[in-house]
PDB file of C-alpha atoms and ligand atoms in Angstrom:
ATOM      1  CA  UNK K   4     -97.673  33.413-178.584  1.00 94.00           C
ATOM      2  CA  UNK K   5     -99.461  30.041-178.595  1.00 98.00           C
ATOM      3  CA  UNK K   6     -99.684  27.783-175.525  1.00 98.00           C
ATOM      4  CA  UNK K   7     -96.760  25.331-175.662  1.00 98.00           C
ATOM      5  CA  UNK K   8     -98.887  22.629-174.035  1.00 98.00           C
ATOM      6  CA  UNK K   9    -100.799  22.525-177.337  1.00 98.00           C
ATOM      7  CA  UNK K  10     -97.618  22.233-179.454  1.00 98.00           C
ATOM      8  CA  UNK K  11     -97.495  19.114-181.671  1.00 98.00           C
ATOM      9  CA  UNK K  12     -93.950  18.337-180.476  1.00 98.00           C
ATOM     10  CA  UNK K  13     -95.095  18.275-176.818  1.00 99.00           C
ATOM     11  CA  UNK K  14     -98.030  16.094-177.833  1.00 98.00           C
ATOM     12  CA  UNK K  15     -95.663  13.687-179.632  1.00 98.00           C
ATOM     13  CA  UNK K  16     -93.431  13.428-176.554  1.00 99.00           C
ATOM     14  CA  UNK K  17     -96.484  12.729-174.377  1.00 99.00           C
ATOM     15  CA  UNK K  18     -97.765  10.020-176.698  1.00 98.00           C
ATOM     16  CA  UNK K  19     -94.383   8.322-177.159  1.00 98.00           C
ATOM     17  CA  UNK K  20     -93.530   8.214-173.440  1.00 99.00           C
ATOM     18  CA  UNK K  21     -97.029   7.009-172.499  1.00 98.00           C
ATOM     19  CA  UNK K  22     -96.901   4.241-175.121  1.00 98.00           C
ATOM     20  CA  UNK K  23     -93.471   3.105-174.025  1.00 98.00           C
ATOM     21  CA  UNK K  24     -94.435   3.117-170.359  1.00 98.00           C
ATOM     22  CA  UNK K  25     -97.520   1.006-171.070  1.00 98.00           C
ATOM     23  CA  UNK K  26     -95.444  -1.480-173.046  1.00 98.00           C
ATOM     24  CA  UNK K  27     -93.500  -2.033-169.829  1.00 98.00           C
ATOM     25  CA  UNK K  28     -90.259  -0.765-171.331  1.00 98.00           C
ATOM     26  CA  UNK K  29     -89.715   2.239-169.088  1.00 98.00           C
ATOM     27  CA  UNK K  30     -89.923   1.332-165.444  1.00 98.00           C
ATOM     28  CA  UNK K  31     -89.350   4.148-162.951  1.00 98.00           C
ATOM     29  CA  UNK K  32     -87.149   6.766-164.713  1.00 98.00           C
ATOM     30  CA  UNK K  33     -85.924   4.298-167.348  1.00 98.00           C
ATOM     31  CA  UNK K  34     -85.608   5.644-170.868  1.00 98.00           C
ATOM     32  CA  UNK K  35     -85.089   9.048-172.422  1.00 98.00           C
ATOM     33  CA  UNK K  36     -85.988  10.830-175.664  1.00 99.00           C
ATOM     34  CA  UNK K  37     -84.499  13.835-177.446  1.00 99.00           C
ATOM     35  CA  UNK K  38     -86.202  15.429-180.427  1.00 99.00           C
ATOM     36  CA  UNK K  39     -84.567  18.064-182.639  1.00 99.00           C
ATOM     37  CA  UNK K  40     -87.036  20.883-183.309  1.00 99.00           C
ATOM     38  CA  UNK K  41     -87.190  23.520-186.019  1.00 98.00           C
ATOM     39  CA  UNK K  42     -86.536  27.029-184.713  1.00 98.00           C
ATOM     40  CA  UNK K  43     -89.603  28.405-186.488  1.00 98.00           C
ATOM     41  CA  UNK K  44     -91.939  25.830-184.926  1.00 98.00           C
ATOM     42  CA  UNK K  45     -90.595  26.577-181.421  1.00 98.00           C
ATOM     43  CA  UNK K  46     -90.865  30.350-182.022  1.00 98.00           C
ATOM     44  CA  UNK K  47     -94.649  29.980-182.287  1.00 98.00           C
ATOM     45  CA  UNK K  48     -94.722  28.931-178.616  1.00 98.00           C
ATOM     46  CA  UNK K  49     -91.652  30.397-176.889  1.00 98.00           C
ATOM     47  CA  UNK K  50     -89.772  33.687-176.817  1.00 98.00           C
ATOM     48  CA  UNK K  51     -86.397  32.455-178.069  1.00 98.00           C
ATOM     49  CA  UNK K  52     -84.583  35.420-176.489  1.00 98.00           C
ATOM     50  CA  UNK K  53     -85.721  34.354-173.010  1.00 98.00           C
ATOM     51  CA  UNK K  54     -83.332  31.880-171.393  1.00 98.00           C
ATOM     52  CA  UNK K  55     -84.656  30.622-168.028  1.00 98.00           C
ATOM     53  CA  UNK K  56     -81.245  29.295-166.929  1.00 98.00           C
ATOM     54  CA  UNK K  57     -78.138  27.701-168.374  1.00 98.00           C
ATOM     55  CA  UNK K  58     -76.956  24.164-167.626  1.00 98.00           C
ATOM     56  CA  UNK K  59     -73.470  22.828-168.464  1.00 98.00           C
ATOM     57  CA  UNK K  60     -73.533  19.652-170.550  1.00 98.00           C
ATOM     58  CA  UNK K  61     -70.019  18.437-169.718  1.00 97.00           C
ATOM     59  CA  UNK K  62     -69.033  17.737-173.326  1.00 97.00           C
ATOM     60  CA  UNK K  63     -68.487  19.553-176.595  1.00 97.00           C
ATOM     61  CA  UNK K  64     -71.483  19.672-178.917  1.00 98.00           C
ATOM     62  CA  UNK K  65     -70.200  22.524-181.089  1.00 98.00           C
ATOM     63  CA  UNK K  66     -71.712  20.933-184.186  1.00 98.00           C
ATOM     64  CA  UNK K  67     -75.143  21.520-182.642  1.00 98.00           C
ATOM     65  CA  UNK K  68     -74.728  25.199-181.645  1.00 98.00           C
ATOM     66  CA  UNK K  69     -78.084  26.967-181.891  1.00 98.00           C
ATOM     67  CA  UNK K  70     -80.012  23.716-182.291  1.00 99.00           C
ATOM     68  CA  UNK K  71     -83.121  23.310-180.142  1.00 99.00           C
ATOM     69  CA  UNK K  72     -84.259  20.002-178.636  1.00 99.00           C
ATOM     70  CA  UNK K  73     -87.106  18.844-176.450  1.00 99.00           C
ATOM     71  CA  UNK K  74     -85.603  16.329-174.008  1.00 99.00           C
ATOM     72  CA  UNK K  75     -86.939  14.174-171.173  1.00 99.00           C
ATOM     73  CA  UNK K  76     -85.681  15.129-167.702  1.00 99.00           C
ATOM     74  CA  UNK K  77     -83.262  13.068-165.657  1.00 98.00           C
ATOM     75  CA  UNK K  78     -84.890  11.031-162.911  1.00 98.00           C
ATOM     76  CA  UNK K  79     -88.319  11.697-164.373  1.00 98.00           C
ATOM     77  CA  UNK K  80     -90.808   8.903-164.980  1.00 98.00           C
ATOM     78  CA  UNK K  81     -92.205   8.315-168.489  1.00 98.00           C
ATOM     79  CA  UNK K  82     -95.580   7.539-166.914  1.00 98.00           C
ATOM     80  CA  UNK K  83     -95.782  11.112-165.599  1.00 98.00           C
ATOM     81  CA  UNK K  84     -94.915  13.019-168.797  1.00 98.00           C
ATOM     82  CA  UNK K  85     -98.494  13.132-170.073  1.00 98.00           C
ATOM     83  CA  UNK K  86     -99.859  14.513-166.790  1.00 98.00           C
ATOM     84  CA  UNK K  87     -97.196  17.196-166.273  1.00 98.00           C
ATOM     85  CA  UNK K  88     -95.065  17.888-169.373  1.00 99.00           C
ATOM     86  CA  UNK K  89     -93.536  21.100-167.988  1.00 98.00           C
ATOM     87  CA  UNK K  90     -92.059  19.249-165.002  1.00 99.00           C
ATOM     88  CA  UNK K  91     -90.820  16.186-166.875  1.00 99.00           C
ATOM     89  CA  UNK K  92     -89.633  17.698-170.168  1.00 99.00           C
ATOM     90  CA  UNK K  93     -87.416  20.606-171.142  1.00 99.00           C
ATOM     91  CA  UNK K  94     -86.715  22.598-174.282  1.00 99.00           C
ATOM     92  CA  UNK K  95     -83.000  23.348-174.535  1.00 99.00           C
ATOM     93  CA  UNK K  96     -80.797  25.174-177.054  1.00 99.00           C
ATOM     94  CA  UNK K  97     -77.080  24.472-177.415  1.00 98.00           C
ATOM     95  CA  UNK K  98     -75.312  27.753-176.587  1.00 98.00           C
ATOM     96  CA  UNK K  99     -72.537  29.489-178.531  1.00 98.00           C
ATOM     97  CA  UNK K 100     -69.826  27.777-176.454  1.00 98.00           C
ATOM     98  CA  UNK K 101     -71.093  24.322-177.509  1.00 98.00           C
ATOM     99  CA  UNK K 102     -70.911  23.018-173.929  1.00 98.00           C
ATOM    100  CA  UNK K 103     -73.876  24.761-172.312  1.00 98.00           C
ATOM    101  CA  UNK K 104     -77.590  24.123-172.674  1.00 98.00           C
ATOM    102  CA  UNK K 105     -79.893  27.137-172.508  1.00 99.00           C
ATOM    103  CA  UNK K 106     -83.191  26.185-170.910  1.00 99.00           C
ATOM    104  CA  UNK K 107     -86.087  27.777-172.806  1.00 99.00           C
ATOM    105  CA  UNK K 108     -88.930  25.896-171.110  1.00 99.00           C
ATOM    106  CA  UNK K 109     -89.600  23.071-168.671  1.00 99.00           C
ATOM    107  CA  UNK K 110     -87.698  21.230-165.893  1.00 99.00           C
ATOM    108  CA  UNK K 111     -89.946  23.360-163.644  1.00 98.00           C
ATOM    109  CA  UNK K 112     -88.592  21.959-160.370  1.00 98.00           C
ATOM    110  CA  UNK K 113     -85.012  23.015-161.162  1.00 98.00           C
ATOM    111  CA  UNK K 114     -84.280  19.680-162.821  1.00 98.00           C
ATOM    112  CA  UNK K 115     -82.231  19.035-165.928  1.00 98.00           C
ATOM    113  CA  UNK K 116     -82.005  16.947-169.073  1.00 99.00           C
ATOM    114  CA  UNK K 117     -81.425  13.182-169.064  1.00 98.00           C
ATOM    115  CA  UNK K 118     -78.130  11.841-167.759  1.00 98.00           C
ATOM    116  CA  UNK K 119     -77.787  10.192-171.184  1.00 98.00           C
ATOM    117  CA  UNK K 120     -77.505  13.547-172.994  1.00 98.00           C
ATOM    118  CA  UNK K 121     -73.957  12.702-174.213  1.00 98.00           C
ATOM    119  CA  UNK K 122     -75.196   9.576-176.051  1.00 98.00           C
ATOM    120  CA  UNK K 123     -78.173  11.513-177.411  1.00 98.00           C
ATOM    121  CA  UNK K 124     -76.358  14.600-178.699  1.00 98.00           C
ATOM    122  CA  UNK K 125     -73.333  12.669-179.972  1.00 98.00           C
ATOM    123  CA  UNK K 126     -75.743  10.367-181.850  1.00 98.00           C
ATOM    124  CA  UNK K 127     -77.662  13.359-183.258  1.00 98.00           C
ATOM    125  CA  UNK K 128     -74.379  14.775-184.604  1.00 98.00           C
ATOM    126  CA  UNK K 129     -73.520  11.510-186.378  1.00 98.00           C
ATOM    127  CA  UNK K 130     -77.014  10.772-187.717  1.00 98.00           C
ATOM    128  CA  UNK K 131     -77.467  14.358-189.023  1.00 98.00           C
ATOM    129  CA  UNK K 132     -74.274  13.909-191.028  1.00 98.00           C
ATOM    130  CA  UNK K 133     -75.777  10.730-192.556  1.00 98.00           C
ATOM    131  CA  UNK K 134     -79.267  12.125-193.068  1.00 97.00           C
ATOM    132  CA  UNK K 135     -80.208  15.817-192.809  1.00 98.00           C
ATOM    133  CA  UNK K 136     -83.841  14.764-192.142  1.00 98.00           C
ATOM    134  CA  UNK K 137     -82.809  12.969-188.928  1.00 98.00           C
ATOM    135  CA  UNK K 138     -84.620  14.277-185.786  1.00 98.00           C
ATOM    136  CA  UNK K 139     -85.176  11.763-182.966  1.00 99.00           C
ATOM    137  CA  UNK K 140     -82.994   9.717-180.601  1.00 99.00           C
ATOM    138  CA  UNK K 141     -84.804   7.352-178.260  1.00 98.00           C
ATOM    139  CA  UNK K 142     -83.438   5.168-175.454  1.00 99.00           C
ATOM    140  CA  UNK K 143     -85.527   2.557-173.665  1.00 99.00           C
ATOM    141  CA  UNK K 144     -85.344  -0.753-171.770  1.00 99.00           C
ATOM    142  CA  UNK K 145     -87.527  -3.167-173.794  1.00 99.00           C
ATOM    143  CA  UNK K 146     -88.002  -6.391-171.868  1.00 98.00           C
ATOM    144  CA  UNK K 147     -87.265  -9.081-174.453  1.00 99.00           C
ATOM    145  CA  UNK K 148     -84.396  -7.228-176.115  1.00 99.00           C
ATOM    146  CA  UNK K 149     -82.831  -6.892-172.692  1.00 98.00           C
ATOM    147  CA  UNK K 150     -83.511 -10.565-171.908  1.00 98.00           C
ATOM    148  CA  UNK K 151     -81.872 -11.543-175.176  1.00 98.00           C
ATOM    149  CA  UNK K 152     -78.673  -9.682-174.284  1.00 99.00           C
ATOM    150  CA  UNK K 153     -78.304 -12.039-171.286  1.00 98.00           C
ATOM    151  CA  UNK K 154     -78.162 -15.171-173.412  1.00 98.00           C
ATOM    152  CA  UNK K 155     -76.979 -14.113-176.884  1.00 98.00           C
ATOM    153  CA  UNK K 156     -73.530 -13.247-178.164  1.00 98.00           C
ATOM    154  CA  UNK K 157     -73.048  -9.452-178.115  1.00 98.00           C
ATOM    155  CA  UNK K 158     -71.725  -9.025-181.619  1.00 98.00           C
ATOM    156  CA  UNK K 159     -73.220  -6.810-184.370  1.00 99.00           C
ATOM    157  CA  UNK K 160     -73.347  -9.490-187.040  1.00 99.00           C
ATOM    158  CA  UNK K 161     -74.486 -12.380-184.816  1.00 98.00           C
ATOM    159  CA  UNK K 162     -77.149 -10.311-183.041  1.00 99.00           C
ATOM    160  CA  UNK K 163     -78.504  -8.760-186.257  1.00 99.00           C
ATOM    161  CA  UNK K 164     -78.578 -12.141-187.966  1.00 98.00           C
ATOM    162  CA  UNK K 165     -80.601 -13.745-185.164  1.00 98.00           C
ATOM    163  CA  UNK K 166     -83.077 -10.843-185.129  1.00 99.00           C
ATOM    164  CA  UNK K 167     -83.423 -10.824-188.958  1.00 98.00           C
ATOM    165  CA  UNK K 168     -84.153 -14.560-188.837  1.00 98.00           C
ATOM    166  CA  UNK K 169     -87.065 -14.121-186.427  1.00 98.00           C
ATOM    167  CA  UNK K 170     -89.537 -12.435-188.783  1.00 97.00           C
ATOM    168  CA  UNK K 171     -89.486 -11.742-192.492  1.00 98.00           C
ATOM    169  CA  UNK K 172     -89.872  -7.970-192.274  1.00 97.00           C
ATOM    170  CA  UNK K 173     -86.972  -7.237-189.910  1.00 98.00           C
ATOM    171  CA  UNK K 174     -84.464  -7.000-192.753  1.00 98.00           C
ATOM    172  CA  UNK K 175     -86.868  -4.659-194.542  1.00 98.00           C
ATOM    173  CA  UNK K 176     -87.243  -2.337-191.527  1.00 98.00           C
ATOM    174  CA  UNK K 177     -83.528  -2.217-190.629  1.00 99.00           C
ATOM    175  CA  UNK K 178     -81.450  -3.491-193.559  1.00 98.00           C
ATOM    176  CA  UNK K 179     -78.544  -1.545-192.040  1.00 98.00           C
ATOM    177  CA  UNK K 180     -78.609  -3.920-189.033  1.00 99.00           C
ATOM    178  CA  UNK K 181     -78.071  -3.417-185.317  1.00 99.00           C
ATOM    179  CA  UNK K 182     -74.930  -2.302-183.496  1.00 99.00           C
ATOM    180  CA  UNK K 183     -74.254  -3.941-180.139  1.00 99.00           C
ATOM    181  CA  UNK K 184     -72.224  -2.621-177.219  1.00 99.00           C
ATOM    182  CA  UNK K 185     -71.038  -4.747-174.290  1.00 98.00           C
ATOM    183  CA  UNK K 186     -72.090  -3.860-170.760  1.00 98.00           C
ATOM    184  CA  UNK K 187     -70.789  -0.410-169.889  1.00 98.00           C
ATOM    185  CA  UNK K 188     -71.352   2.189-167.194  1.00 98.00           C
ATOM    186  CA  UNK K 189     -74.179   4.419-168.401  1.00 98.00           C
ATOM    187  CA  UNK K 190     -74.760   8.172-168.215  1.00 97.00           C
ATOM    188  CA  UNK K 191     -71.254   9.286-169.153  1.00 98.00           C
ATOM    189  CA  UNK K 192     -69.338  10.598-172.163  1.00 98.00           C
ATOM    190  CA  UNK K 193     -67.596   7.251-172.753  1.00 98.00           C
ATOM    191  CA  UNK K 194     -70.801   5.356-173.503  1.00 98.00           C
ATOM    192  CA  UNK K 195     -71.937   8.382-175.510  1.00 98.00           C
ATOM    193  CA  UNK K 196     -68.841   8.193-177.715  1.00 98.00           C
ATOM    194  CA  UNK K 197     -69.214   4.402-178.135  1.00 98.00           C
ATOM    195  CA  UNK K 198     -72.908   4.768-179.048  1.00 98.00           C
ATOM    196  CA  UNK K 199     -72.253   7.542-181.559  1.00 98.00           C
ATOM    197  CA  UNK K 200     -69.477   5.465-183.158  1.00 98.00           C
ATOM    198  CA  UNK K 201     -72.000   2.651-183.754  1.00 99.00           C
ATOM    199  CA  UNK K 202     -74.511   5.237-185.063  1.00 98.00           C
ATOM    200  CA  UNK K 203     -72.112   5.865-187.963  1.00 98.00           C
ATOM    201  CA  UNK K 204     -73.273   2.491-189.319  1.00 98.00           C
ATOM    202  CA  UNK K 205     -76.578   1.786-187.603  1.00 98.00           C
ATOM    203  CA  UNK K 206     -79.825   3.482-186.538  1.00 99.00           C
ATOM    204  CA  UNK K 207     -80.186   0.914-183.767  1.00 99.00           C
ATOM    205  CA  UNK K 208     -77.675   0.314-180.979  1.00 99.00           C
ATOM    206  CA  UNK K 209     -78.237  -2.296-178.270  1.00 99.00           C
ATOM    207  CA  UNK K 210     -76.595  -1.681-174.911  1.00 98.00           C
ATOM    208  CA  UNK K 211     -75.811  -5.122-173.454  1.00 98.00           C
ATOM    209  CA  UNK K 212     -77.732  -5.796-170.226  1.00 98.00           C
ATOM    210  CA  UNK K 213     -79.265  -2.326-170.325  1.00 98.00           C
ATOM    211  CA  UNK K 214     -81.475  -1.432-173.295  1.00 98.00           C
ATOM    212  CA  UNK K 215     -81.505   0.001-176.780  1.00 99.00           C
ATOM    213  CA  UNK K 216     -81.069   3.249-178.719  1.00 99.00           C
ATOM    214  CA  UNK K 217     -82.948   4.130-181.880  1.00 99.00           C
ATOM    215  CA  UNK K 218     -82.503   7.070-184.238  1.00 99.00           C
ATOM    216  CA  UNK K 219     -84.833   8.277-186.946  1.00 98.00           C
ATOM    217  CA  UNK K 220     -86.386  11.157-188.800  1.00 98.00           C
ATOM    218  CA  UNK K 221     -89.548  11.237-186.701  1.00 98.00           C
ATOM    219  CA  UNK K 222     -91.077   9.695-183.600  1.00 98.00           C
ATOM    220  CA  UNK K 223     -92.940   6.967-185.517  1.00 98.00           C
ATOM    221  CA  UNK K 224     -89.934   5.814-187.500  1.00 98.00           C
ATOM    222  CA  UNK K 225     -87.711   5.697-184.404  1.00 98.00           C
ATOM    223  CA  UNK K 226     -90.317   3.966-182.261  1.00 98.00           C
ATOM    224  CA  UNK K 227     -91.059   1.568-185.124  1.00 98.00           C
ATOM    225  CA  UNK K 228     -87.419   0.521-185.375  1.00 99.00           C
ATOM    226  CA  UNK K 229     -87.220  -0.310-181.664  1.00 99.00           C
ATOM    227  CA  UNK K 230     -90.649  -1.943-181.637  1.00 98.00           C
ATOM    228  CA  UNK K 231     -89.643  -4.235-184.496  1.00 98.00           C
ATOM    229  CA  UNK K 232     -86.434  -5.337-182.743  1.00 99.00           C
ATOM    230  CA  UNK K 233     -88.404  -5.924-179.554  1.00 99.00           C
ATOM    231  CA  UNK K 234     -90.997  -8.065-181.350  1.00 98.00           C
ATOM    232  CA  UNK K 235     -88.245 -10.187-182.896  1.00 99.00           C
ATOM    233  CA  UNK K 236     -86.448 -10.478-179.540  1.00 99.00           C
ATOM    234  CA  UNK K 237     -89.718 -11.655-177.978  1.00 98.00           C
ATOM    235  CA  UNK K 238     -89.997 -14.351-180.649  1.00 98.00           C
ATOM    236  CA  UNK K 239     -86.408 -15.353-180.003  1.00 98.00           C
ATOM    237  CA  UNK K 240     -87.044 -15.686-176.272  1.00 98.00           C
ATOM    238  CA  UNK K 241     -90.153 -17.778-176.982  1.00 98.00           C
ATOM    239  CA  UNK K 242     -88.398 -20.233-179.286  1.00 98.00           C
ATOM    240  CA  UNK K 243     -84.717 -20.219-178.323  1.00 98.00           C
ATOM    241  CA  UNK K 244     -84.902 -23.333-176.165  1.00 97.00           C
ATOM    242  CA  UNK K 245     -87.164 -25.358-178.480  1.00 97.00           C
ATOM    243  CA  UNK K 246     -86.255 -27.408-181.543  1.00 96.00           C
ATOM    244  CA  UNK K 247     -86.424 -25.262-184.695  1.00 93.00           C
ATOM    245  CA  UNK K 248     -88.330 -27.047-187.460  1.00 97.00           C
ATOM    246  CA  UNK K 249     -88.424 -24.026-189.745  1.00 97.00           C
ATOM    247  CA  UNK K 250     -86.250 -21.003-190.203  1.00 97.00           C
ATOM    248  CA  UNK K 251     -85.791 -18.173-192.697  1.00 98.00           C
ATOM    249  CA  UNK K 252     -82.652 -19.208-194.545  1.00 98.00           C
ATOM    250  CA  UNK K 253     -79.999 -16.681-195.596  1.00 98.00           C
ATOM    251  CA  UNK K 254     -80.896 -17.177-199.279  1.00 98.00           C
ATOM    252  CA  UNK K 255     -84.443 -16.159-198.364  1.00 98.00           C
ATOM    253  CA  UNK K 256     -83.318 -13.069-196.428  1.00 98.00           C
ATOM    254  CA  UNK K 257     -81.355 -12.085-199.531  1.00 98.00           C
ATOM    255  CA  UNK K 258     -84.446 -12.705-201.668  1.00 98.00           C
ATOM    256  CA  UNK K 259     -86.568 -10.408-199.458  1.00 98.00           C
ATOM    257  CA  UNK K 260     -83.905  -7.679-199.453  1.00 98.00           C
ATOM    258  CA  UNK K 261     -83.627  -7.852-203.229  1.00 98.00           C
ATOM    259  CA  UNK K 262     -87.406  -7.946-203.731  1.00 98.00           C
ATOM    260  CA  UNK K 263     -87.653  -4.676-201.756  1.00 98.00           C
ATOM    261  CA  UNK K 264     -84.638  -3.171-203.559  1.00 98.00           C
ATOM    262  CA  UNK K 265     -82.763  -2.608-200.284  1.00 98.00           C
ATOM    263  CA  UNK K 266     -79.178  -1.685-199.601  1.00 98.00           C
ATOM    264  CA  UNK K 267     -78.496  -4.126-196.794  1.00 98.00           C
ATOM    265  CA  UNK K 268     -75.601  -5.578-194.802  1.00 98.00           C
ATOM    266  CA  UNK K 269     -74.713  -8.392-197.198  1.00 98.00           C
ATOM    267  CA  UNK K 270     -71.757  -9.256-194.958  1.00 98.00           C
ATOM    268  CA  UNK K 271     -74.224 -10.136-192.165  1.00 98.00           C
ATOM    269  CA  UNK K 272     -75.521 -13.109-194.204  1.00 98.00           C
ATOM    270  CA  UNK K 273     -73.525 -16.301-194.453  1.00 98.00           C
ATOM    271  CA  UNK K 274     -73.717 -16.838-198.195  1.00 96.00           C
TER     272      UNK K 274
HETATM  273  P1  13P L 315     -82.377   9.440-166.876  1.00 89.58           P
HETATM  274  O1  13P L 315     -83.455   9.432-165.808  1.00 89.58           O
HETATM  275  O2  13P L 315     -81.211  10.290-166.493  1.00 89.58           O
HETATM  276  O3  13P L 315     -82.965   9.813-168.224  1.00 89.58           O
HETATM  277  O4  13P L 315     -81.797   7.959-167.014  1.00 89.58           O
HETATM  278  C1  13P L 315     -82.620   6.898-167.336  1.00 89.58           C
HETATM  279  C2  13P L 315     -81.907   5.807-168.044  1.00 89.58           C
HETATM  280  O5  13P L 315     -82.523   5.004-168.701  1.00 89.58           O
HETATM  281  C3  13P L 315     -80.421   5.735-167.931  1.00 89.58           C
HETATM  282  O6  13P L 315     -79.886   4.903-168.908  1.00 89.58           O
HETATM  283 ZN1   ZN L 316     -81.310   3.362-169.590  1.00 89.58          ZN
END
């Protein structure tokens, strides 16, 4: 059995959390990541018959029975993941009942998975139905995206349109757009259900006055989606109270989308 601390999936979690912390997105315990692993890759590092303990999830994830995830721990700080992965991360498998997580590794201090597990697992279920290659759900509190939710209308079309307008490549990176939820209490099944509903249409979901969710087939793609929104939101916050001399017009957004052969949200342009 190989040492799990050398596993590529642990390394990826360390790198992602460290990057996000240093970008200033994940203060204190802010943010969480869940990453769907292949059973055969985990079996190289862990005895899959050895369950350390079981933890109820509080919701039905029957569609994920037997699936294994590496997940950040609740209350744990992203800045600490790279120095002590076994304390701050856990590898869990969804048990036969669909409502229990079997802990295979991690959460060494008796801790458990993120409080946002409902939004993560419900989003995984939806995104896997859309794309079997889907693997990662990431939640974070990027500064400018969050700032923008204080001053911008919280509507899918309006928010996406403003972000697309900020830089030419946004429509190329997320032609499917951005879903936006109003302020809601976090950490419960209700926000999980609302997030997953948006994930039926989008790989990006903004939580008003809280943060953002991204979903993708690997860590880079998911991080890249969020990073691109955040860059555009930063531009918006820099220019929103100045006169606009130039802008990318809707005809031009259409031209870019067509030049790249994209299936995009045509109804989000005013043409
Ligand atoms: P956790 O510490 O439970 O992951 O919560 C952090 C967070 O960002 C809640 O939305
Ligand atoms: Zn949060």
